[in-house]
Amino acid sequence: MGKAAKSAKGASGALLPALLGCSFTASFGQSMMNAALPEVAHRFDVTLSVANWLIVGYMVVAATSIMLSAFLLRRFGLRRVFFAGCGAMALGSGLALLAPDFPTLFGCRLVQAVCTGLFFPLVTSAIMTNSPSGSRGTRLALNSGVIAVGLAVSPTASGLALTCFGWSALFVTPLVMSLALLAAGYFLIHGARAAERSSIDVLSVVLGPVGLGALMYGLGEVTHDPAPSIAALVAGAAVLGLFVWRQLVLKDPLLNLRPLGHARFAAGIVLVMVGMLTSFSMSILLPLYYEGALGYTPFLAGLLLLGPVLVNAAFTFLGGKVFDRWGIWPLVPGGLVLVLIGQAGAFFSAEGLLVALVVASSAAVYAGAGFVVAPSKTAALGQLPPDLYPHGASINSTAVQIASAIGSSLFVGVLSADVLRDTAAGLAKASAYASAFAHTLTIAVGIAAAGLVLAFFYSKALRAHGKRHGSAAEPVEPPHSGR
């Protein structure tokens, strides 16, 4: 018994570095355009909201790939899905080096997005399946921390490449990383070549991205052109409603929604989305503020983002340790209080161009989000039986991408509309960006405040559930799967 446990622990320990490499590569690719949007808009002569589709489109394709991931893992196994993800990042990055125009670059970003969509649920599911029950929270938090580091380093590295070496250099780093991961994974990633012979519903594959794309378009353009945007929102919601209905009636759905029947899982996923929206508001808005209001280069904008996002990584890991020992209360509500404090600081210092205070306030937002996302995810997954882990992981990862896409469309759409309106009225560009940044933050404040109310009741409910079952903390850790 002891020997088997040690063997399982050793196997999972050997797998962990490769899994973390997957998460870093996926998160790096996801956020590499955050500090580059103004330069993209200028270089290709498009508006900021159009340039933002390099991020929004990425999220939509990533979400679709996530929905496909459970089927692909069953059909082809861990090793082949890993190689497919690496290949997508390498191919998209390599082609982007030669992209002559915006549509080509957009297509390359969609190819890159397949990597992120495959890797995020792959890593979460592998950790949940192969880790001892007492270390799952810590390992999931470590994984979230690695993702946060990737999100932090990417805008800085991309800004440096863009500022010092030109446009093409932007895609060298993800190309090299994906090739290196391919080489390492050849020796470290193992798994069955194929597990199940199963079919896939092609209509669901179409409905998901079409509905999300229409919804994101509506959110991004609603302040520019309300009538067609509202029509797109309604159409997107209707298509997504049809997608959900189809998943519920299919015997073998693209995205198994059964985990959402567990109320505590569903509430935890909502909190994950709230945490992602609050942190992503800073990740997407701060570079625009630094470059538009202060006139900084993409490299300096990315550099100013680096410290606060590294704070997020540290607090994410710390939150995992605290969660493993004491549970979700008062960790998640306290994190959202910290988010609100940071948002208030950024709001009141933005128009005064108080850079140091903006950076410090953003660090508080990222720190608070670190106490929200990973613990909420672990708590949510812990409400599921082991056979639903892969589906729960897919839902979680899909929700993260949807939250990021919503945040990007909504925040950039509002900021872009404000800047266009204010500059047309004669306001200086720097003042217009500062005012728009502060205004857009109020939306993020509303999201965080609503999340705080949910977090208070959710964490109290889990704590009470734990006490009824004779545990000092909530029994949110999933039972060990035996692997």
Short mmCIF file of C-alpha atoms in Angstrom, two decimals:
data_model
loop_
_atom_site.label_atom_id
_atom_site.label_comp_id
_atom_site.label_asym_id
_atom_site.label_seq_id
_atom_site.Cartn_x
_atom_site.Cartn_y
_atom_site.Cartn_z
CA MET A 1 0.00 0.00 0.00
CA GLY A 2 2.72 2.45 1.01
CA LYS A 3 4.86 1.44 -1.97
CA ALA A 4 1.96 1.95 -4.38
CA ALA A 5 1.21 5.35 -2.89
CA LYS A 6 4.84 6.41 -3.24
CA SER A 7 4.89 5.18 -6.82
CA ALA A 8 1.76 7.14 -7.68
CA LYS A 9 3.14 10.21 -6.00
CA GLY A 10 6.39 9.90 -7.91
CA ALA A 11 4.60 9.51 -11.22
CA SER A 12 2.43 12.53 -10.61
CA GLY A 13 5.46 14.52 -9.47
CA ALA A 14 7.32 13.72 -12.69
CA LEU A 15 4.28 14.76 -14.73
CA LEU A 16 3.74 18.05 -12.91
CA PRO A 17 6.61 20.09 -14.50
CA ALA A 18 5.40 19.23 -17.99
CA LEU A 19 1.84 20.15 -17.06
CA LEU A 20 3.00 23.48 -15.64
CA GLY A 21 4.93 24.11 -18.86
CA CYS A 22 1.67 23.62 -20.76
CA SER A 23 -0.09 26.16 -18.55
CA PHE A 24 2.71 28.71 -18.93
CA THR A 25 2.77 28.40 -22.73
CA ALA A 26 -1.02 28.64 -22.97
CA SER A 27 -1.26 31.69 -20.70
CA PHE A 28 1.68 33.40 -22.44
CA GLY A 29 -0.07 33.07 -25.79
CA GLN A 30 -3.35 34.26 -24.33
CA SER A 31 -2.08 37.60 -22.98
CA MET A 32 0.70 38.43 -25.46
CA MET A 33 -1.45 41.00 -27.30
CA ASN A 34 -2.60 42.92 -24.20
CA ALA A 35 0.11 45.59 -24.46
CA ALA A 36 0.16 45.58 -28.26
CA LEU A 37 -3.39 46.69 -29.13
CA PRO A 38 -2.61 50.40 -29.74
CA GLU A 39 0.32 49.43 -31.98
CA VAL A 40 -1.85 46.91 -33.84
CA ALA A 41 -4.54 49.54 -34.42
CA HIS A 42 -1.93 51.99 -35.73
CA ARG A 43 0.03 49.53 -37.85
CA PHE A 44 -2.95 47.98 -39.62
CA ASP A 45 -5.11 51.14 -39.61
CA VAL A 46 -8.02 49.65 -37.66
CA THR A 47 -9.94 50.90 -34.64
CA LEU A 48 -9.07 49.78 -31.13
CA SER A 49 -12.25 47.71 -30.90
CA VAL A 50 -11.37 45.91 -34.16
CA ALA A 51 -7.80 45.29 -32.98
CA ASN A 52 -9.27 43.87 -29.79
CA TRP A 53 -10.64 40.94 -31.80
CA LEU A 54 -7.11 39.51 -31.67
CA ILE A 55 -7.96 38.91 -28.01
CA VAL A 56 -11.71 38.27 -28.26
CA GLY A 57 -11.41 35.86 -31.19
CA TYR A 58 -8.65 34.04 -29.33
CA MET A 59 -10.95 33.58 -26.34
CA VAL A 60 -13.85 32.33 -28.45
CA VAL A 61 -11.71 29.70 -30.20
CA ALA A 62 -10.08 28.75 -26.90
CA ALA A 63 -13.51 28.26 -25.33
CA THR A 64 -14.58 26.09 -28.27
CA SER A 65 -11.41 24.01 -28.00
CA ILE A 66 -12.03 23.59 -24.29
CA MET A 67 -15.49 22.24 -25.04
CA LEU A 68 -13.89 19.76 -27.43
CA SER A 69 -11.18 18.78 -24.95
CA ALA A 70 -13.15 16.15 -23.01
CA PHE A 71 -14.04 14.35 -26.26
CA LEU A 72 -10.48 14.64 -27.58
CA LEU A 73 -8.97 13.30 -24.35
CA ARG A 74 -11.34 10.33 -24.42
CA ARG A 75 -10.77 9.69 -28.10
CA PHE A 76 -7.03 10.30 -28.49
CA GLY A 77 -5.54 10.30 -24.98
CA LEU A 78 -3.33 12.72 -23.08
CA ARG A 79 -0.18 12.41 -25.19
CA ARG A 80 -1.77 13.10 -28.58
CA VAL A 81 -3.81 16.03 -27.29
CA PHE A 82 -0.62 17.47 -25.79
CA PHE A 83 1.18 17.29 -29.13
CA ALA A 84 -1.82 18.83 -30.89
CA GLY A 85 -1.75 21.80 -28.50
CA CYS A 86 1.98 22.34 -28.95
CA GLY A 87 1.63 22.05 -32.71
CA ALA A 88 -1.14 24.64 -32.83
CA MET A 89 0.92 27.19 -30.90
CA ALA A 90 4.01 26.53 -33.05
CA LEU A 91 2.06 26.74 -36.32
CA GLY A 92 0.12 29.88 -35.38
CA SER A 93 3.24 31.66 -34.11
CA GLY A 94 5.33 30.65 -37.12
CA LEU A 95 2.73 31.88 -39.61
CA ALA A 96 2.20 35.11 -37.65
CA LEU A 97 5.87 35.97 -38.14
CA LEU A 98 5.06 36.46 -41.83
CA ALA A 99 1.55 37.97 -41.52
CA PRO A 100 1.21 40.82 -44.06
CA ASP A 101 -2.19 42.15 -42.96
CA PHE A 102 -4.71 42.15 -40.12
CA PRO A 103 -6.96 39.31 -41.41
CA THR A 104 -3.94 37.01 -41.72
CA LEU A 105 -2.75 37.94 -38.24
CA PHE A 106 -6.25 37.33 -36.90
CA GLY A 107 -6.28 33.86 -38.45
CA CYS A 108 -2.90 33.06 -36.89
CA ARG A 109 -4.20 34.08 -33.48
CA LEU A 110 -7.15 31.72 -33.89
CA VAL A 111 -4.74 28.85 -34.57
CA GLN A 112 -2.71 29.76 -31.47
CA ALA A 113 -5.90 29.75 -29.41
CA VAL A 114 -6.36 26.02 -29.97
CA CYS A 115 -3.31 25.47 -27.75
CA THR A 116 -4.79 27.41 -24.85
CA GLY A 117 -8.16 25.71 -25.25
CA LEU A 118 -6.65 22.23 -25.13
CA PHE A 119 -4.05 22.81 -22.43
CA PHE A 120 -6.07 24.46 -19.65
CA PRO A 121 -8.59 21.61 -19.11
CA LEU A 122 -5.93 18.99 -19.85
CA VAL A 123 -3.77 20.27 -17.00
CA THR A 124 -6.62 20.71 -14.51
CA SER A 125 -8.03 17.26 -15.20
CA ALA A 126 -4.58 15.62 -15.01
CA ILE A 127 -3.84 17.28 -11.66
CA MET A 128 -7.22 16.31 -10.21
CA THR A 129 -6.79 12.71 -11.38
CA ASN A 130 -3.12 12.13 -10.52
CA SER A 131 -2.61 14.12 -7.30
CA PRO A 132 -3.08 12.91 -3.71
CA SER A 133 -6.24 14.39 -2.21
CA GLY A 134 -4.33 16.40 0.41
CA SER A 135 -2.27 18.25 -2.19
CA ARG A 136 -4.84 19.00 -4.87
CA GLY A 137 -5.59 22.50 -3.62
CA THR A 138 -1.88 23.33 -3.45
CA ARG A 139 -1.16 21.91 -6.91
CA LEU A 140 -4.15 23.62 -8.50
CA ALA A 141 -3.04 26.85 -6.84
CA LEU A 142 0.52 26.29 -8.09
CA ASN A 143 -0.89 25.78 -11.57
CA SER A 144 -2.95 28.96 -11.26
CA GLY A 145 0.19 30.75 -10.07
CA VAL A 146 2.13 29.55 -13.12
CA ILE A 147 -0.71 30.76 -15.33
CA ALA A 148 -0.55 34.12 -13.56
CA VAL A 149 3.21 34.32 -14.15
CA GLY A 150 2.66 33.57 -17.84
CA LEU A 151 0.00 36.26 -18.00
CA ALA A 152 2.40 38.68 -16.27
CA VAL A 153 5.54 37.95 -18.25
CA SER A 154 3.83 37.85 -21.64
CA PRO A 155 2.88 41.56 -22.02
CA THR A 156 6.34 42.59 -20.82
CA ALA A 157 8.16 40.23 -23.17
CA SER A 158 5.87 41.15 -26.05
CA GLY A 159 6.23 44.85 -25.31
CA LEU A 160 10.01 44.50 -25.30
CA ALA A 161 9.97 42.66 -28.62
CA LEU A 162 7.59 45.19 -30.15
CA THR A 163 9.49 48.23 -28.87
CA CYS A 164 13.03 47.06 -29.61
CA PHE A 165 12.86 44.54 -32.44
CA GLY A 166 9.70 45.20 -34.44
CA TRP A 167 6.44 43.47 -35.13
CA SER A 168 7.65 40.06 -36.26
CA ALA A 169 9.71 39.51 -33.10
CA LEU A 170 6.46 39.44 -31.11
CA PHE A 171 5.86 35.81 -32.09
CA VAL A 172 9.37 34.42 -31.68
CA THR A 173 8.98 33.64 -27.96
CA PRO A 174 5.78 31.53 -28.19
CA LEU A 175 7.26 29.71 -31.19
CA VAL A 176 10.43 28.79 -29.27
CA MET A 177 8.47 27.82 -26.14
CA SER A 178 6.11 25.53 -28.02
CA LEU A 179 8.99 23.78 -29.79
CA ALA A 180 10.85 23.33 -26.49
CA LEU A 181 7.70 21.97 -24.85
CA LEU A 182 7.26 19.54 -27.73
CA ALA A 183 10.76 18.19 -27.13
CA ALA A 184 10.30 17.93 -23.35
CA GLY A 185 6.85 16.41 -23.62
CA TYR A 186 8.13 13.63 -25.84
CA PHE A 187 9.91 12.22 -22.76
CA LEU A 188 7.61 13.38 -19.94
CA ILE A 189 4.04 13.12 -21.25
CA HIS A 190 2.65 9.61 -21.41
CA GLY A 191 -0.85 8.23 -21.70
CA ALA A 192 -3.11 5.93 -23.61
CA ARG A 193 -3.14 6.51 -27.35
CA ALA A 194 -6.92 6.32 -27.41
CA ALA A 195 -9.49 5.56 -24.78
CA GLU A 196 -12.97 5.48 -26.29
CA ARG A 197 -14.60 5.34 -29.69
CA SER A 198 -17.12 8.16 -29.49
CA SER A 199 -18.84 10.52 -31.88
CA ILE A 200 -19.00 14.30 -31.86
CA ASP A 201 -21.97 16.54 -32.56
CA VAL A 202 -20.91 18.86 -35.40
CA LEU A 203 -23.88 21.19 -34.88
CA SER A 204 -22.75 21.85 -31.31
CA VAL A 205 -19.24 22.67 -32.55
CA VAL A 206 -20.81 25.30 -34.82
CA LEU A 207 -23.38 26.70 -32.38
CA GLY A 208 -20.88 27.36 -29.58
CA PRO A 209 -18.45 29.73 -31.35
CA VAL A 210 -21.20 31.37 -33.44
CA GLY A 211 -23.21 32.20 -30.32
CA LEU A 212 -20.17 33.40 -28.39
CA GLY A 213 -18.91 35.44 -31.33
CA ALA A 214 -22.25 37.21 -31.76
CA LEU A 215 -22.47 37.86 -28.03
CA MET A 216 -18.94 39.29 -27.90
CA TYR A 217 -19.57 41.48 -30.95
CA GLY A 218 -22.68 42.88 -29.32
CA LEU A 219 -20.90 43.63 -26.06
CA GLY A 220 -17.96 45.27 -27.81
CA GLU A 221 -19.99 47.51 -30.12
CA VAL A 222 -23.02 48.31 -27.98
CA THR A 223 -21.66 51.74 -27.02
CA HIS A 224 -20.64 52.50 -30.64
CA ASP A 225 -23.74 51.36 -32.53
CA PRO A 226 -26.53 50.24 -30.17
CA ALA A 227 -29.18 48.91 -32.58
CA PRO A 228 -27.17 46.22 -34.44
CA SER A 229 -25.26 45.43 -31.25
CA ILE A 230 -28.44 44.69 -29.33
CA ALA A 231 -29.60 42.53 -32.23
CA ALA A 232 -26.28 40.65 -32.09
CA LEU A 233 -26.66 40.21 -28.32
CA VAL A 234 -30.15 38.77 -28.71
CA ALA A 235 -29.07 36.49 -31.56
CA GLY A 236 -26.00 35.34 -29.65
CA ALA A 237 -28.04 34.59 -26.54
CA ALA A 238 -30.58 32.64 -28.62
CA VAL A 239 -27.88 30.57 -30.34
CA LEU A 240 -26.20 29.85 -27.00
CA GLY A 241 -29.59 28.87 -25.57
CA LEU A 242 -29.97 26.40 -28.42
CA PHE A 243 -26.45 25.14 -27.74
CA VAL A 244 -27.25 24.55 -24.06
CA TRP A 245 -30.53 22.78 -24.91
CA ARG A 246 -28.71 20.52 -27.35
CA GLN A 247 -26.10 19.58 -24.75
CA LEU A 248 -28.85 18.60 -22.34
CA VAL A 249 -30.66 16.31 -24.79
CA LEU A 250 -27.66 14.68 -26.47
CA LYS A 251 -26.52 11.32 -25.17
CA ASP A 252 -22.89 12.27 -25.82
CA PRO A 253 -22.77 16.10 -25.58
CA LEU A 254 -19.88 18.28 -26.67
CA LEU A 255 -19.84 19.91 -23.24
CA ASN A 256 -21.35 17.80 -20.48
CA LEU A 257 -23.37 20.26 -18.39
CA ARG A 258 -24.37 17.74 -15.71
CA PRO A 259 -21.92 19.24 -13.19
CA LEU A 260 -23.96 22.45 -13.25
CA GLY A 261 -26.78 20.47 -11.65
CA HIS A 262 -24.67 20.59 -8.48
CA ALA A 263 -25.61 24.01 -7.09
CA ARG A 264 -22.41 24.47 -5.09
CA PHE A 265 -20.33 23.70 -8.19
CA ALA A 266 -22.29 26.22 -10.28
CA ALA A 267 -21.93 28.95 -7.64
CA GLY A 268 -18.19 28.30 -7.38
CA ILE A 269 -17.81 28.64 -11.16
CA VAL A 270 -19.62 31.99 -11.05
CA LEU A 271 -17.09 33.16 -8.46
CA VAL A 272 -14.24 31.97 -10.69
CA MET A 273 -15.70 34.11 -13.48
CA VAL A 274 -16.01 37.10 -11.16
CA GLY A 275 -12.39 36.74 -10.10
CA MET A 276 -11.27 36.48 -13.73
CA LEU A 277 -13.33 39.51 -14.77
CA THR A 278 -11.86 41.67 -12.00
CA SER A 279 -8.26 40.72 -12.74
CA PHE A 280 -8.76 40.76 -16.51
CA SER A 281 -10.20 44.27 -16.31
CA MET A 282 -6.78 45.38 -15.09
CA SER A 283 -4.84 43.20 -17.52
CA ILE A 284 -6.60 44.70 -20.54
CA LEU A 285 -7.23 48.27 -19.34
CA LEU A 286 -3.92 49.13 -17.68
CA PRO A 287 -1.77 48.84 -20.84
CA LEU A 288 -4.28 51.04 -22.67
CA TYR A 289 -4.13 53.56 -19.83
CA TYR A 290 -0.34 53.56 -19.65
CA GLU A 291 0.08 53.93 -23.41
CA GLY A 292 -2.88 56.21 -24.10
CA ALA A 293 -2.97 58.49 -21.05
CA LEU A 294 0.73 58.52 -20.16
CA GLY A 295 2.32 57.94 -23.57
CA TYR A 296 4.43 55.00 -22.42
CA THR A 297 5.91 52.44 -24.82
CA PRO A 298 4.42 48.92 -24.98
CA PHE A 299 7.49 47.63 -23.13
CA LEU A 300 7.12 50.08 -20.25
CA ALA A 301 3.38 49.40 -20.09
CA GLY A 302 4.06 45.67 -19.87
CA LEU A 303 6.78 46.25 -17.29
CA LEU A 304 4.43 48.20 -15.04
CA LEU A 305 1.97 45.33 -15.30
CA LEU A 306 4.58 42.72 -14.40
CA GLY A 307 4.88 43.44 -10.67
CA PRO A 308 1.15 43.45 -9.87
CA VAL A 309 0.51 40.25 -11.85
CA LEU A 310 3.41 38.54 -10.07
CA VAL A 311 1.68 39.60 -6.85
CA ASN A 312 -1.34 37.72 -8.19
CA ALA A 313 0.80 34.62 -8.69
CA ALA A 314 2.14 34.81 -5.13
CA PHE A 315 -1.29 35.37 -3.59
CA THR A 316 -2.77 32.61 -5.73
CA PHE A 317 -0.28 30.11 -4.32
CA LEU A 318 -0.75 31.48 -0.79
CA GLY A 319 -4.51 31.22 -1.22
CA GLY A 320 -4.15 27.55 -2.17
CA LYS A 321 -2.14 26.83 0.97
CA VAL A 322 -4.66 28.66 3.16
CA PHE A 323 -7.54 26.88 1.45
CA ASP A 324 -6.00 23.43 1.99
CA ARG A 325 -5.72 24.14 5.70
CA TRP A 326 -8.78 26.24 6.59
CA GLY A 327 -11.15 26.14 3.63
CA ILE A 328 -12.90 28.87 1.70
CA TRP A 329 -14.10 31.09 4.57
CA PRO A 330 -13.15 33.96 4.88
CA LEU A 331 -10.58 33.63 2.09
CA VAL A 332 -12.75 34.38 -0.95
CA PRO A 333 -14.90 37.17 0.57
CA GLY A 334 -11.73 38.77 1.94
CA GLY A 335 -10.15 38.58 -1.49
CA LEU A 336 -13.06 40.43 -3.06
CA VAL A 337 -12.91 43.12 -0.39
CA LEU A 338 -9.25 43.62 -1.32
CA VAL A 339 -10.27 43.79 -5.00
CA LEU A 340 -12.78 46.56 -4.25
CA ILE A 341 -10.21 48.53 -2.26
CA GLY A 342 -7.75 48.34 -5.14
CA GLN A 343 -10.38 49.32 -7.70
CA ALA A 344 -11.34 52.34 -5.63
CA GLY A 345 -7.70 53.42 -5.41
CA ALA A 346 -7.22 53.10 -9.17
CA PHE A 347 -10.44 54.99 -9.87
CA PHE A 348 -9.53 58.00 -7.74
CA SER A 349 -5.91 58.19 -8.94
CA ALA A 350 -6.39 57.56 -12.68
CA GLU A 351 -7.38 61.04 -13.88
CA GLY A 352 -4.70 62.62 -11.71
CA LEU A 353 -2.11 60.47 -13.52
CA LEU A 354 -0.78 59.24 -10.16
CA VAL A 355 1.16 56.34 -11.63
CA ALA A 356 2.58 54.94 -8.40
CA LEU A 357 -0.86 54.82 -6.80
CA VAL A 358 -2.39 53.22 -9.90
CA VAL A 359 0.29 50.50 -9.85
CA ALA A 360 -0.18 49.90 -6.11
CA SER A 361 -3.95 49.79 -6.48
CA SER A 362 -3.72 47.33 -9.36
CA ALA A 363 -1.48 45.14 -7.20
CA ALA A 364 -4.23 45.08 -4.56
CA VAL A 365 -6.78 44.02 -7.20
CA TYR A 366 -4.52 41.22 -8.42
CA ALA A 367 -3.77 40.09 -4.86
CA GLY A 368 -7.46 39.89 -4.04
CA ALA A 369 -8.20 38.01 -7.26
CA GLY A 370 -5.51 35.50 -6.27
CA PHE A 371 -7.57 34.70 -3.17
CA VAL A 372 -10.70 34.20 -5.29
CA VAL A 373 -10.00 32.23 -8.47
CA ALA A 374 -8.03 29.15 -7.38
CA PRO A 375 -9.91 28.54 -4.08
CA SER A 376 -13.27 28.96 -5.83
CA LYS A 377 -12.21 26.54 -8.56
CA THR A 378 -11.01 23.93 -6.07
CA ALA A 379 -14.16 24.34 -3.97
CA ALA A 380 -16.35 23.99 -7.05
CA LEU A 381 -14.60 20.89 -8.38
CA GLY A 382 -14.68 19.41 -4.90
CA GLN A 383 -18.47 19.23 -5.03
CA LEU A 384 -18.37 16.71 -7.90
CA PRO A 385 -18.01 12.92 -7.92
CA PRO A 386 -14.75 11.72 -9.54
CA ASP A 387 -16.42 10.66 -12.79
CA LEU A 388 -17.42 14.29 -13.42
CA TYR A 389 -13.93 15.77 -12.85
CA PRO A 390 -13.05 16.04 -16.58
CA HIS A 391 -16.42 17.63 -17.39
CA GLY A 392 -16.16 19.98 -14.42
CA ALA A 393 -12.65 20.97 -15.49
CA SER A 394 -13.91 21.66 -19.03
CA ILE A 395 -16.78 23.79 -17.72
CA ASN A 396 -14.39 25.70 -15.46
CA SER A 397 -11.91 26.36 -18.27
CA THR A 398 -14.70 27.32 -20.68
CA ALA A 399 -16.10 29.70 -18.08
CA VAL A 400 -12.67 31.32 -17.64
CA GLN A 401 -12.36 31.93 -21.39
CA ILE A 402 -15.92 33.24 -21.62
CA ALA A 403 -15.28 35.59 -18.70
CA SER A 404 -12.08 36.82 -20.36
CA ALA A 405 -13.86 37.32 -23.69
CA ILE A 406 -16.72 39.18 -22.00
CA GLY A 407 -14.24 41.34 -20.12
CA SER A 408 -12.20 42.16 -23.21
CA SER A 409 -15.25 42.96 -25.37
CA LEU A 410 -17.04 44.96 -22.69
CA PHE A 411 -14.13 46.89 -21.18
CA VAL A 412 -12.34 47.73 -24.44
CA GLY A 413 -15.66 48.52 -26.12
CA VAL A 414 -16.64 51.01 -23.41
CA LEU A 415 -13.17 52.56 -23.19
CA SER A 416 -12.86 52.86 -26.97
CA ALA A 417 -16.28 54.51 -27.28
CA ASP A 418 -15.45 56.97 -24.50
CA VAL A 419 -12.12 57.90 -26.10
CA LEU A 420 -13.67 58.43 -29.54
CA ARG A 421 -16.48 60.54 -28.10
CA ASP A 422 -14.23 62.69 -25.89
CA THR A 423 -11.55 63.29 -28.52
CA ALA A 424 -14.25 64.22 -31.05
CA ALA A 425 -15.50 66.76 -28.49
CA GLY A 426 -12.04 68.33 -28.35
CA LEU A 427 -10.57 66.66 -25.27
CA ALA A 428 -6.87 65.83 -25.43
CA LYS A 429 -6.06 62.19 -26.13
CA ALA A 430 -4.29 61.66 -22.78
CA SER A 431 -7.20 63.13 -20.81
CA ALA A 432 -9.70 61.11 -22.84
CA TYR A 433 -7.90 57.84 -22.06
CA ALA A 434 -7.61 58.69 -18.35
CA SER A 435 -11.30 59.56 -18.08
CA ALA A 436 -12.34 56.48 -20.07
CA PHE A 437 -10.18 54.23 -17.87
CA ALA A 438 -11.84 55.57 -14.70
CA HIS A 439 -15.32 55.22 -16.18
CA THR A 440 -14.72 51.65 -17.33
CA LEU A 441 -13.46 50.71 -13.87
CA THR A 442 -16.90 51.44 -12.43
CA ILE A 443 -18.24 48.43 -14.37
CA ALA A 444 -15.56 46.22 -12.82
CA VAL A 445 -16.47 47.58 -9.38
CA GLY A 446 -20.10 46.56 -9.88
CA ILE A 447 -19.04 43.04 -10.88
CA ALA A 448 -16.77 42.69 -7.83
CA ALA A 449 -19.47 43.99 -5.47
CA ALA A 450 -22.00 41.47 -6.77
CA GLY A 451 -19.36 38.75 -6.42
CA LEU A 452 -18.73 39.73 -2.80
CA VAL A 453 -22.39 39.18 -1.92
CA LEU A 454 -22.36 35.74 -3.55
CA ALA A 455 -18.99 34.84 -1.98
CA PHE A 456 -20.24 35.67 1.52
CA PHE A 457 -23.24 33.34 1.35
CA TYR A 458 -21.43 30.66 -0.66
CA SER A 459 -18.46 30.35 1.67
CA LYS A 460 -20.68 30.40 4.74
CA ALA A 461 -22.81 27.62 3.22
CA LEU A 462 -19.76 25.46 2.50
CA ARG A 463 -18.43 26.07 5.98
CA ALA A 464 -21.75 25.02 7.52
CA HIS A 465 -21.83 21.95 5.28
CA GLY A 466 -18.36 21.01 6.52
CA LYS A 467 -19.32 21.35 10.16
CA ARG A 468 -22.39 19.18 9.68
CA HIS A 469 -20.06 16.48 8.37
CA GLY A 470 -17.68 16.75 11.29
CA SER A 471 -14.92 18.73 9.54
CA ALA A 472 -13.24 21.89 10.76
CA ALA A 473 -13.13 23.15 7.23
CA GLU A 474 -15.38 22.59 4.27
CA PRO A 475 -15.05 19.09 2.79
CA VAL A 476 -14.36 20.56 -0.62
CA GLU A 477 -11.44 18.32 -1.55
CA PRO A 478 -12.53 15.66 -3.96
CA PRO A 479 -12.08 12.05 -2.90
CA HIS A 480 -8.89 10.51 -4.22
CA SER A 481 -9.50 8.75 -7.50
CA GLY A 482 -7.04 6.00 -6.73
CA ARG A 483 -4.66 6.96 -9.51
#
